[in-house]
Amino acid sequence: MKLLYQTHSPYARKVLVAAHEMGLQDKLEVIHHETSPTRRNDEVFALNPLGKVPVLILDDGFALFDSNVICEYLDGLHQGRKLIPADGDARYRVLRMQALAQGMADAGIDVRWEAERRPESLRWPALHDGHLQKVVAACDFAEREIDVEAPIDLGAIALATALSWIAFRDVHDFRARRPRLAAWYERLAERPSMRATALSGATHD
């Protein structure tokens, strides 16, 4: 299988961290692709009409996107403990945390558009602040709700990779006044799966 990837994407990193945790990393050929709304990548568009990575190309050529779908597919390929519980409250707690993490990353990207990526004359401070409030509220929610003793699951991976990107892009200091979240994140960040997939690189618009 081929994984179209971006070294500075929280969504792509989530997939690769999950693959490591599932023991599937050696099954993936990871191929870096730069993507941006302002710079079309025709190779990616040919597989995903949204023009985004990650994209997982199966051995028969079928392409899967986005990160949520790819992670669910990969979770069905291994024989270990599943990162997405099959049913019940546990399943929806994981999916809810994944949704929180994805929304946090989405809002963080919007913050960066208004803070530095959009031409300065076109930036809208009120929109920047509105998106930043979402990031702050999501971090506050995670501080209250994170189960620091739970085994790793896809919700935890999604949250850890989203927070890693928030820190990488200096969007928000999520550690400040959130001791539970900070300690939990530092422990997750030391896992081999996280250490092997560190974010790097700059956005090219």
PDB file of C-alpha atoms in Angstrom:
ATOM      1  CA  MET A   1       0.000   0.000   0.000  1.00  0.00           C
ATOM      2  CA  LYS A   2       1.095   3.568  -0.648  1.00  0.00           C
ATOM      3  CA  LEU A   3       0.411   6.425   1.735  1.00  0.00           C
ATOM      4  CA  LEU A   4       0.483   9.894   0.208  1.00  0.00           C
ATOM      5  CA  TYR A   5       1.752  11.964   3.081  1.00  0.00           C
ATOM      6  CA  GLN A   6       2.832  15.429   4.169  1.00  0.00           C
ATOM      7  CA  THR A   7       5.442  15.790   6.869  1.00  0.00           C
ATOM      8  CA  HIS A   8       3.717  18.817   8.418  1.00  0.00           C
ATOM      9  CA  SER A   9       0.118  17.566   8.314  1.00  0.00           C
ATOM     10  CA  PRO A  10      -1.540  16.565  11.604  1.00  0.00           C
ATOM     11  CA  TYR A  11      -4.003  14.394   9.683  1.00  0.00           C
ATOM     12  CA  ALA A  12      -1.299  12.490   7.811  1.00  0.00           C
ATOM     13  CA  ARG A  13       0.701  12.073  11.006  1.00  0.00           C
ATOM     14  CA  LYS A  14      -2.348  10.593  12.727  1.00  0.00           C
ATOM     15  CA  VAL A  15      -2.526   7.871  10.087  1.00  0.00           C
ATOM     16  CA  LEU A  16       1.163   7.046  10.312  1.00  0.00           C
ATOM     17  CA  VAL A  17       1.181   6.991  14.128  1.00  0.00           C
ATOM     18  CA  ALA A  18      -1.849   4.689  14.034  1.00  0.00           C
ATOM     19  CA  ALA A  19      -0.097   2.422  11.521  1.00  0.00           C
ATOM     20  CA  HIS A  20       2.900   2.183  13.843  1.00  0.00           C
ATOM     21  CA  GLU A  21       0.665   1.347  16.805  1.00  0.00           C
ATOM     22  CA  MET A  22      -1.052  -1.342  14.717  1.00  0.00           C
ATOM     23  CA  GLY A  23       2.279  -2.791  13.584  1.00  0.00           C
ATOM     24  CA  LEU A  24       1.505  -1.994   9.952  1.00  0.00           C
ATOM     25  CA  GLN A  25       4.142   0.654   9.253  1.00  0.00           C
ATOM     26  CA  ASP A  26       6.241  -1.725   7.161  1.00  0.00           C
ATOM     27  CA  LYS A  27       3.240  -2.388   4.923  1.00  0.00           C
ATOM     28  CA  LEU A  28       3.151   1.249   3.806  1.00  0.00           C
ATOM     29  CA  GLU A  29       5.249   3.009   1.208  1.00  0.00           C
ATOM     30  CA  VAL A  30       5.148   6.596   2.466  1.00  0.00           C
ATOM     31  CA  ILE A  31       5.374   9.232  -0.273  1.00  0.00           C
ATOM     32  CA  HIS A  32       5.579  12.917   0.652  1.00  0.00           C
ATOM     33  CA  HIS A  33       3.380  15.341  -1.281  1.00  0.00           C
ATOM     34  CA  GLU A  34       3.081  19.081  -0.784  1.00  0.00           C
ATOM     35  CA  THR A  35      -0.510  20.288  -0.940  1.00  0.00           C
ATOM     36  CA  SER A  36      -2.137  23.672  -0.381  1.00  0.00           C
ATOM     37  CA  PRO A  37      -5.397  25.303  -1.495  1.00  0.00           C
ATOM     38  CA  THR A  38      -3.300  27.832  -3.418  1.00  0.00           C
ATOM     39  CA  ARG A  39      -0.931  25.318  -5.072  1.00  0.00           C
ATOM     40  CA  ARG A  40      -2.660  22.503  -6.906  1.00  0.00           C
ATOM     41  CA  ASN A  41      -1.032  19.065  -6.712  1.00  0.00           C
ATOM     42  CA  ASP A  42      -2.381  17.196  -9.742  1.00  0.00           C
ATOM     43  CA  GLU A  43      -1.108  13.825  -8.532  1.00  0.00           C
ATOM     44  CA  VAL A  44      -3.132  14.133  -5.350  1.00  0.00           C
ATOM     45  CA  PHE A  45      -6.189  15.554  -7.125  1.00  0.00           C
ATOM     46  CA  ALA A  46      -6.191  12.543  -9.447  1.00  0.00           C
ATOM     47  CA  LEU A  47      -6.816  10.335  -6.401  1.00  0.00           C
ATOM     48  CA  ASN A  48      -8.721  12.667  -4.069  1.00  0.00           C
ATOM     49  CA  PRO A  49     -10.933  15.365  -5.638  1.00  0.00           C
ATOM     50  CA  LEU A  50     -10.437  17.431  -2.475  1.00  0.00           C
ATOM     51  CA  GLY A  51      -6.735  17.682  -3.285  1.00  0.00           C
ATOM     52  CA  LYS A  52      -5.655  16.722   0.225  1.00  0.00           C
ATOM     53  CA  VAL A  53      -3.456  14.149   1.891  1.00  0.00           C
ATOM     54  CA  PRO A  54      -3.419  11.639   3.446  1.00  0.00           C
ATOM     55  CA  VAL A  55      -4.509   9.280   0.697  1.00  0.00           C
ATOM     56  CA  LEU A  56      -4.058   5.522   1.014  1.00  0.00           C
ATOM     57  CA  ILE A  57      -3.674   3.677  -2.284  1.00  0.00           C
ATOM     58  CA  LEU A  58      -4.548   0.012  -1.880  1.00  0.00           C
ATOM     59  CA  ASP A  59      -2.752  -2.729  -3.776  1.00  0.00           C
ATOM     60  CA  ASP A  60      -5.577  -2.866  -6.341  1.00  0.00           C
ATOM     61  CA  GLY A  61      -5.290   0.888  -6.954  1.00  0.00           C
ATOM     62  CA  PHE A  62      -8.399   1.906  -4.983  1.00  0.00           C
ATOM     63  CA  ALA A  63      -7.768   5.189  -3.119  1.00  0.00           C
ATOM     64  CA  LEU A  64      -9.064   5.895   0.384  1.00  0.00           C
ATOM     65  CA  PHE A  65      -9.352   9.315   2.039  1.00  0.00           C
ATOM     66  CA  ASP A  66      -9.574  11.062   4.579  1.00  0.00           C
ATOM     67  CA  SER A  67      -7.569  10.192   7.722  1.00  0.00           C
ATOM     68  CA  ASN A  68     -10.625   8.892   9.609  1.00  0.00           C
ATOM     69  CA  VAL A  69     -11.531   6.470   6.825  1.00  0.00           C
ATOM     70  CA  ILE A  70      -7.927   5.354   6.357  1.00  0.00           C
ATOM     71  CA  CYS A  71      -7.471   4.660  10.067  1.00  0.00           C
ATOM     72  CA  GLU A  72     -10.669   2.628  10.219  1.00  0.00           C
ATOM     73  CA  TYR A  73      -9.548   0.606   7.201  1.00  0.00           C
ATOM     74  CA  LEU A  74      -6.116  -0.077   8.690  1.00  0.00           C
ATOM     75  CA  ASP A  75      -7.654  -1.064  12.018  1.00  0.00           C
ATOM     76  CA  GLY A  76      -9.364  -3.920  10.208  1.00  0.00           C
ATOM     77  CA  LEU A  77      -6.087  -5.316   8.855  1.00  0.00           C
ATOM     78  CA  HIS A  78      -4.240  -6.278  12.033  1.00  0.00           C
ATOM     79  CA  GLN A  79      -4.829  -8.938  14.674  1.00  0.00           C
ATOM     80  CA  GLY A  80      -3.944  -6.880  17.739  1.00  0.00           C
ATOM     81  CA  ARG A  81      -6.155  -4.842  20.052  1.00  0.00           C
ATOM     82  CA  LYS A  82      -8.306  -2.571  17.911  1.00  0.00           C
ATOM     83  CA  LEU A  83      -7.770   1.177  18.189  1.00  0.00           C
ATOM     84  CA  ILE A  84     -11.467   1.756  17.405  1.00  0.00           C
ATOM     85  CA  PRO A  85     -13.741  -0.341  19.636  1.00  0.00           C
ATOM     86  CA  ALA A  86     -16.341  -2.299  17.718  1.00  0.00           C
ATOM     87  CA  ASP A  87     -19.406  -0.972  19.519  1.00  0.00           C
ATOM     88  CA  GLY A  88     -20.911   0.506  22.645  1.00  0.00           C
ATOM     89  CA  ASP A  89     -19.976   3.573  24.655  1.00  0.00           C
ATOM     90  CA  ALA A  90     -16.263   2.889  24.221  1.00  0.00           C
ATOM     91  CA  ARG A  91     -16.550   3.214  20.443  1.00  0.00           C
ATOM     92  CA  TYR A  92     -18.322   6.551  20.580  1.00  0.00           C
ATOM     93  CA  ARG A  93     -15.947   7.964  23.180  1.00  0.00           C
ATOM     94  CA  VAL A  94     -13.064   7.228  20.821  1.00  0.00           C
ATOM     95  CA  LEU A  95     -14.886   8.663  17.821  1.00  0.00           C
ATOM     96  CA  ARG A  96     -15.895  11.759  19.793  1.00  0.00           C
ATOM     97  CA  MET A  97     -12.294  12.413  20.822  1.00  0.00           C
ATOM     98  CA  GLN A  98     -11.191  11.931  17.229  1.00  0.00           C
ATOM     99  CA  ALA A  99     -13.816  14.459  16.118  1.00  0.00           C
ATOM    100  CA  LEU A 100     -12.620  16.929  18.766  1.00  0.00           C
ATOM    101  CA  ALA A 101      -9.018  16.534  17.631  1.00  0.00           C
ATOM    102  CA  GLN A 102      -9.897  16.943  13.973  1.00  0.00           C
ATOM    103  CA  GLY A 103     -11.920  20.075  14.694  1.00  0.00           C
ATOM    104  CA  MET A 104      -9.054  21.457  16.764  1.00  0.00           C
ATOM    105  CA  ALA A 105      -6.628  20.926  13.901  1.00  0.00           C
ATOM    106  CA  ASP A 106      -9.095  22.448  11.419  1.00  0.00           C
ATOM    107  CA  ALA A 107      -9.504  25.530  13.608  1.00  0.00           C
ATOM    108  CA  GLY A 108      -5.750  25.778  14.140  1.00  0.00           C
ATOM    109  CA  ILE A 109      -5.158  25.803  10.398  1.00  0.00           C
ATOM    110  CA  ASP A 110      -7.734  28.579  10.062  1.00  0.00           C
ATOM    111  CA  VAL A 111      -5.899  30.535  12.777  1.00  0.00           C
ATOM    112  CA  ARG A 112      -2.694  30.267  10.759  1.00  0.00           C
ATOM    113  CA  TRP A 113      -4.438  31.525   7.625  1.00  0.00           C
ATOM    114  CA  GLU A 114      -5.511  34.673   9.452  1.00  0.00           C
ATOM    115  CA  ALA A 115      -2.236  35.096  11.345  1.00  0.00           C
ATOM    116  CA  GLU A 116       0.347  34.569   8.616  1.00  0.00           C
ATOM    117  CA  ARG A 117      -0.678  32.695   5.484  1.00  0.00           C
ATOM    118  CA  ARG A 118      -3.218  35.136   4.050  1.00  0.00           C
ATOM    119  CA  PRO A 119      -1.865  38.443   2.657  1.00  0.00           C
ATOM    120  CA  GLU A 120      -1.784  40.905   5.534  1.00  0.00           C
ATOM    121  CA  SER A 121      -4.266  43.311   3.957  1.00  0.00           C
ATOM    122  CA  LEU A 122      -6.848  40.506   3.717  1.00  0.00           C
ATOM    123  CA  ARG A 123      -6.579  39.193   7.276  1.00  0.00           C
ATOM    124  CA  TRP A 124      -9.591  39.407   9.556  1.00  0.00           C
ATOM    125  CA  PRO A 125      -8.632  39.607  13.259  1.00  0.00           C
ATOM    126  CA  ALA A 126     -12.124  38.752  14.478  1.00  0.00           C
ATOM    127  CA  LEU A 127     -12.097  35.556  12.437  1.00  0.00           C
ATOM    128  CA  HIS A 128      -8.633  34.695  13.776  1.00  0.00           C
ATOM    129  CA  ASP A 129      -9.860  35.146  17.337  1.00  0.00           C
ATOM    130  CA  GLY A 130     -13.008  33.124  16.714  1.00  0.00           C
ATOM    131  CA  HIS A 131     -11.047  30.154  15.415  1.00  0.00           C
ATOM    132  CA  LEU A 132      -8.519  30.453  18.227  1.00  0.00           C
ATOM    133  CA  GLN A 133     -11.349  30.309  20.769  1.00  0.00           C
ATOM    134  CA  LYS A 134     -12.292  26.925  19.314  1.00  0.00           C
ATOM    135  CA  VAL A 135      -8.757  25.651  19.841  1.00  0.00           C
ATOM    136  CA  VAL A 136      -8.731  26.932  23.427  1.00  0.00           C
ATOM    137  CA  ALA A 137     -12.141  25.434  24.194  1.00  0.00           C
ATOM    138  CA  ALA A 138     -11.114  22.084  22.687  1.00  0.00           C
ATOM    139  CA  CYS A 139      -7.985  22.009  24.841  1.00  0.00           C
ATOM    140  CA  ASP A 140     -10.038  22.861  27.932  1.00  0.00           C
ATOM    141  CA  PHE A 141     -12.448  20.037  27.088  1.00  0.00           C
ATOM    142  CA  ALA A 142      -9.554  17.605  26.675  1.00  0.00           C
ATOM    143  CA  GLU A 143      -8.098  18.694  30.026  1.00  0.00           C
ATOM    144  CA  ARG A 144     -11.376  17.715  31.698  1.00  0.00           C
ATOM    145  CA  GLU A 145     -12.219  14.626  29.706  1.00  0.00           C
ATOM    146  CA  ILE A 146      -8.946  12.863  28.915  1.00  0.00           C
ATOM    147  CA  ASP A 147      -8.588   9.467  30.573  1.00  0.00           C
ATOM    148  CA  VAL A 148      -4.950   9.507  31.600  1.00  0.00           C
ATOM    149  CA  GLU A 149      -4.960   5.793  32.497  1.00  0.00           C
ATOM    150  CA  ALA A 150      -6.656   4.424  29.381  1.00  0.00           C
ATOM    151  CA  PRO A 151      -4.701   2.342  26.855  1.00  0.00           C
ATOM    152  CA  ILE A 152      -3.949   4.089  23.603  1.00  0.00           C
ATOM    153  CA  ASP A 153      -6.755   4.255  21.047  1.00  0.00           C
ATOM    154  CA  LEU A 154      -7.483   6.264  17.923  1.00  0.00           C
ATOM    155  CA  GLY A 155      -8.993   9.124  19.895  1.00  0.00           C
ATOM    156  CA  ALA A 156      -5.769   9.472  21.873  1.00  0.00           C
ATOM    157  CA  ILE A 157      -3.672   9.306  18.695  1.00  0.00           C
ATOM    158  CA  ALA A 158      -5.827  11.946  17.008  1.00  0.00           C
ATOM    159  CA  LEU A 159      -5.582  14.246  20.020  1.00  0.00           C
ATOM    160  CA  ALA A 160      -1.831  13.783  20.451  1.00  0.00           C
ATOM    161  CA  THR A 161      -1.093  14.467  16.788  1.00  0.00           C
ATOM    162  CA  ALA A 162      -3.389  17.499  16.716  1.00  0.00           C
ATOM    163  CA  LEU A 163      -1.720  18.909  19.829  1.00  0.00           C
ATOM    164  CA  SER A 164       1.697  18.224  18.326  1.00  0.00           C
ATOM    165  CA  TRP A 165       0.737  20.348  15.330  1.00  0.00           C
ATOM    166  CA  ILE A 166      -0.711  23.123  17.541  1.00  0.00           C
ATOM    167  CA  ALA A 167       2.668  23.258  19.302  1.00  0.00           C
ATOM    168  CA  PHE A 168       4.678  22.864  16.070  1.00  0.00           C
ATOM    169  CA  ARG A 169       2.958  25.882  14.503  1.00  0.00           C
ATOM    170  CA  ASP A 170       2.855  27.860  17.778  1.00  0.00           C
ATOM    171  CA  VAL A 171      -0.897  28.304  17.498  1.00  0.00           C
ATOM    172  CA  HIS A 172      -1.631  28.016  21.220  1.00  0.00           C
ATOM    173  CA  ASP A 173       0.236  27.006  24.377  1.00  0.00           C
ATOM    174  CA  PHE A 174      -1.981  24.061  25.251  1.00  0.00           C
ATOM    175  CA  ARG A 175       0.189  23.072  28.229  1.00  0.00           C
ATOM    176  CA  ALA A 176      -0.403  26.313  30.145  1.00  0.00           C
ATOM    177  CA  ARG A 177      -2.802  25.803  33.066  1.00  0.00           C
ATOM    178  CA  ARG A 178      -3.678  22.295  31.847  1.00  0.00           C
ATOM    179  CA  PRO A 179      -1.516  19.979  33.947  1.00  0.00           C
ATOM    180  CA  ARG A 180      -3.429  16.783  33.176  1.00  0.00           C
ATOM    181  CA  LEU A 181      -3.351  17.344  29.435  1.00  0.00           C
ATOM    182  CA  ALA A 182       0.299  18.422  29.493  1.00  0.00           C
ATOM    183  CA  ALA A 183       1.424  15.343  31.447  1.00  0.00           C
ATOM    184  CA  TRP A 184      -0.670  13.035  29.279  1.00  0.00           C
ATOM    185  CA  TYR A 185       0.742  14.548  26.094  1.00  0.00           C
ATOM    186  CA  GLU A 186       4.349  14.329  27.247  1.00  0.00           C
ATOM    187  CA  ARG A 187       3.857  10.627  27.975  1.00  0.00           C
ATOM    188  CA  LEU A 188       2.228  10.013  24.575  1.00  0.00           C
ATOM    189  CA  ALA A 189       4.953  11.981  22.784  1.00  0.00           C
ATOM    190  CA  GLU A 190       7.567   9.510  24.040  1.00  0.00           C
ATOM    191  CA  ARG A 191       5.942   6.519  22.375  1.00  0.00           C
ATOM    192  CA  PRO A 192       8.013   5.045  19.528  1.00  0.00           C
ATOM    193  CA  SER A 193       5.157   5.739  17.100  1.00  0.00           C
ATOM    194  CA  MET A 194       5.280   9.451  17.889  1.00  0.00           C
ATOM    195  CA  ARG A 195       9.061   9.677  17.953  1.00  0.00           C
ATOM    196  CA  ALA A 196       9.243   8.054  14.511  1.00  0.00           C
ATOM    197  CA  THR A 197       6.826  10.523  12.898  1.00  0.00           C
ATOM    198  CA  ALA A 198       7.920  13.973  14.074  1.00  0.00           C
ATOM    199  CA  LEU A 199       6.456  16.914  12.177  1.00  0.00           C
ATOM    200  CA  SER A 200       8.801  18.855   9.911  1.00  0.00           C
ATOM    201  CA  GLY A 201       8.823  21.260   7.012  1.00  0.00           C
ATOM    202  CA  ALA A 202       7.101  24.467   5.994  1.00  0.00           C
ATOM    203  CA  THR A 203       3.832  25.118   4.207  1.00  0.00           C
ATOM    204  CA  HIS A 204       4.220  26.204   0.595  1.00  0.00           C
ATOM    205  CA  ASP A 205       1.350  28.455  -0.554  1.00  0.00           C
TER     206      ASP A 205
END
